[in-house]
mmCIF file of C-alpha atoms in Angstrom:
data_model
loop_
_atom_site.group_PDB
_atom_site.id
_atom_site.type_symbol
_atom_site.label_atom_id
_atom_site.label_comp_id
_atom_site.label_asym_id
_atom_site.label_seq_id
_atom_site.Cartn_x
_atom_site.Cartn_y
_atom_site.Cartn_z
ATOM 1 C CA MET A 1 130.015 178.920 88.863
ATOM 2 C CA TYR A 2 131.587 176.032 87.794
ATOM 3 C CA VAL A 3 135.265 176.175 86.130
ATOM 4 C CA THR A 4 135.889 173.813 83.516
ATOM 5 C CA ARG A 5 138.943 171.957 82.750
ATOM 6 C CA GLU A 6 139.255 174.676 79.769
ATOM 7 C CA GLY A 7 139.210 177.572 82.393
ATOM 8 C CA GLU A 8 135.721 178.468 81.201
ATOM 9 C CA LEU A 9 133.077 179.667 83.825
ATOM 10 C CA GLU A 10 129.837 177.623 83.851
ATOM 11 C CA MET A 11 126.320 178.278 85.603
ATOM 12 C CA LYS A 12 124.502 175.316 86.499
ATOM 13 C CA VAL A 13 121.204 175.885 86.309
ATOM 14 C CA PHE A 14 118.404 173.098 87.960
ATOM 15 C CA ILE A 15 115.080 173.685 86.195
ATOM 16 C CA SER A 16 112.571 172.189 88.101
ATOM 17 C CA TRP A 17 108.971 170.963 87.389
ATOM 18 C CA SER A 18 105.495 169.021 87.296
ATOM 19 C CA LYS A 19 102.588 168.301 84.957
ATOM 20 C CA ALA A 20 102.520 168.723 81.270
ATOM 21 C CA GLN A 21 102.154 172.770 80.950
ATOM 22 C CA SER A 22 104.979 173.669 83.680
ATOM 23 C CA MET A 23 107.459 170.831 81.629
ATOM 24 C CA GLN A 24 106.597 172.875 78.402
ATOM 25 C CA TYR A 25 108.085 175.750 80.286
ATOM 26 C CA ALA A 26 110.331 173.832 81.871
ATOM 27 C CA LEU A 27 112.127 172.929 78.163
ATOM 28 C CA LYS A 28 111.361 175.937 76.250
ATOM 29 C CA THR A 29 113.350 177.610 79.594
ATOM 30 C CA LYS A 30 116.250 175.841 79.157
ATOM 31 C CA THR A 31 116.622 176.100 75.235
ATOM 32 C CA LEU A 32 116.352 180.344 75.810
ATOM 33 C CA LEU A 33 119.288 180.340 78.559
ATOM 34 C CA GLU A 34 121.472 177.293 77.232
ATOM 35 C CA ASN A 35 121.028 179.788 73.859
ATOM 36 C CA LEU A 36 121.686 183.132 75.814
ATOM 37 C CA ASP A 37 124.560 182.365 77.113
ATOM 38 C CA PRO A 38 127.041 179.029 76.299
ATOM 39 C CA GLN A 39 128.722 178.954 79.642
ATOM 40 C CA ILE A 40 124.811 178.551 81.316
ATOM 41 C CA LYS A 41 124.222 173.956 81.518
ATOM 42 C CA ALA A 42 120.418 173.765 82.438
ATOM 43 C CA PHE A 43 119.106 170.306 83.805
ATOM 44 C CA VAL A 44 115.670 169.388 82.885
ATOM 45 C CA SER A 45 114.885 166.005 84.425
ATOM 46 C CA GLU A 46 113.134 165.024 81.801
ATOM 47 C CA ILE A 47 115.447 165.181 78.948
ATOM 48 C CA ASP A 48 118.403 165.376 80.850
ATOM 49 C CA ILE A 49 118.207 161.794 82.848
ATOM 50 C CA HIS A 50 118.470 158.799 80.413
ATOM 51 C CA GLY A 51 117.414 155.068 81.379
ATOM 52 C CA GLY A 52 118.983 152.973 83.746
ATOM 53 C CA GLU A 53 120.108 155.927 85.930
ATOM 54 C CA ASP A 54 118.354 156.091 89.676
ATOM 55 C CA VAL A 55 116.024 159.180 89.406
ATOM 56 C CA GLN A 56 116.088 160.382 92.819
ATOM 57 C CA LYS A 57 119.801 159.953 93.350
ATOM 58 C CA GLU A 58 120.104 162.258 90.263
ATOM 59 C CA ILE A 59 117.932 165.397 90.541
ATOM 60 C CA ILE A 60 118.925 165.364 94.464
ATOM 61 C CA GLN A 61 122.580 165.216 92.928
ATOM 62 C CA LYS A 62 122.189 167.749 89.808
ATOM 63 C CA ILE A 63 120.024 170.396 93.129
ATOM 64 C CA ILE A 64 123.340 170.096 94.979
ATOM 65 C CA GLU A 65 125.572 170.818 92.270
ATOM 66 C CA CYS A 66 123.027 173.787 90.932
ATOM 67 C CA ASP A 67 124.001 177.105 91.163
ATOM 68 C CA LYS A 68 120.547 178.842 90.532
ATOM 69 C CA LEU A 69 117.342 176.990 90.037
ATOM 70 C CA VAL A 70 114.283 177.963 88.217
ATOM 71 C CA LEU A 71 110.867 176.787 88.996
ATOM 72 C CA CYS A 72 108.378 176.371 86.539
ATOM 73 C CA PHE A 73 104.923 176.911 88.451
ATOM 74 C CA THR A 74 101.495 176.692 86.713
ATOM 75 C CA LYS A 75 97.812 177.157 87.985
ATOM 76 C CA GLU A 76 97.727 173.034 87.165
ATOM 77 C CA ASN A 77 100.594 172.398 90.132
ATOM 78 C CA LYS A 78 99.008 174.501 92.451
ATOM 79 C CA LYS A 79 95.898 172.627 92.177
ATOM 80 C CA SER A 80 97.837 169.370 92.683
ATOM 81 C CA PRO A 81 98.937 168.247 95.982
#
């Protein structure tokens, strides 16, 4: 858990996905978690990485910083190398 400047606890959640279907699950999971608890800050690369950023560096940094990791895994992912 991370304490914000306002003294509130914040939980950082990294949501991992690969392929179209699991990306949709990741986006829905982010919305669900953040709506359930405003102290949860979920990261999904599809919407939280912006043009010009070093994608690999940003993802590694978010994994290092996260308190929890959620893996969105589907049959489509299972078939992928």
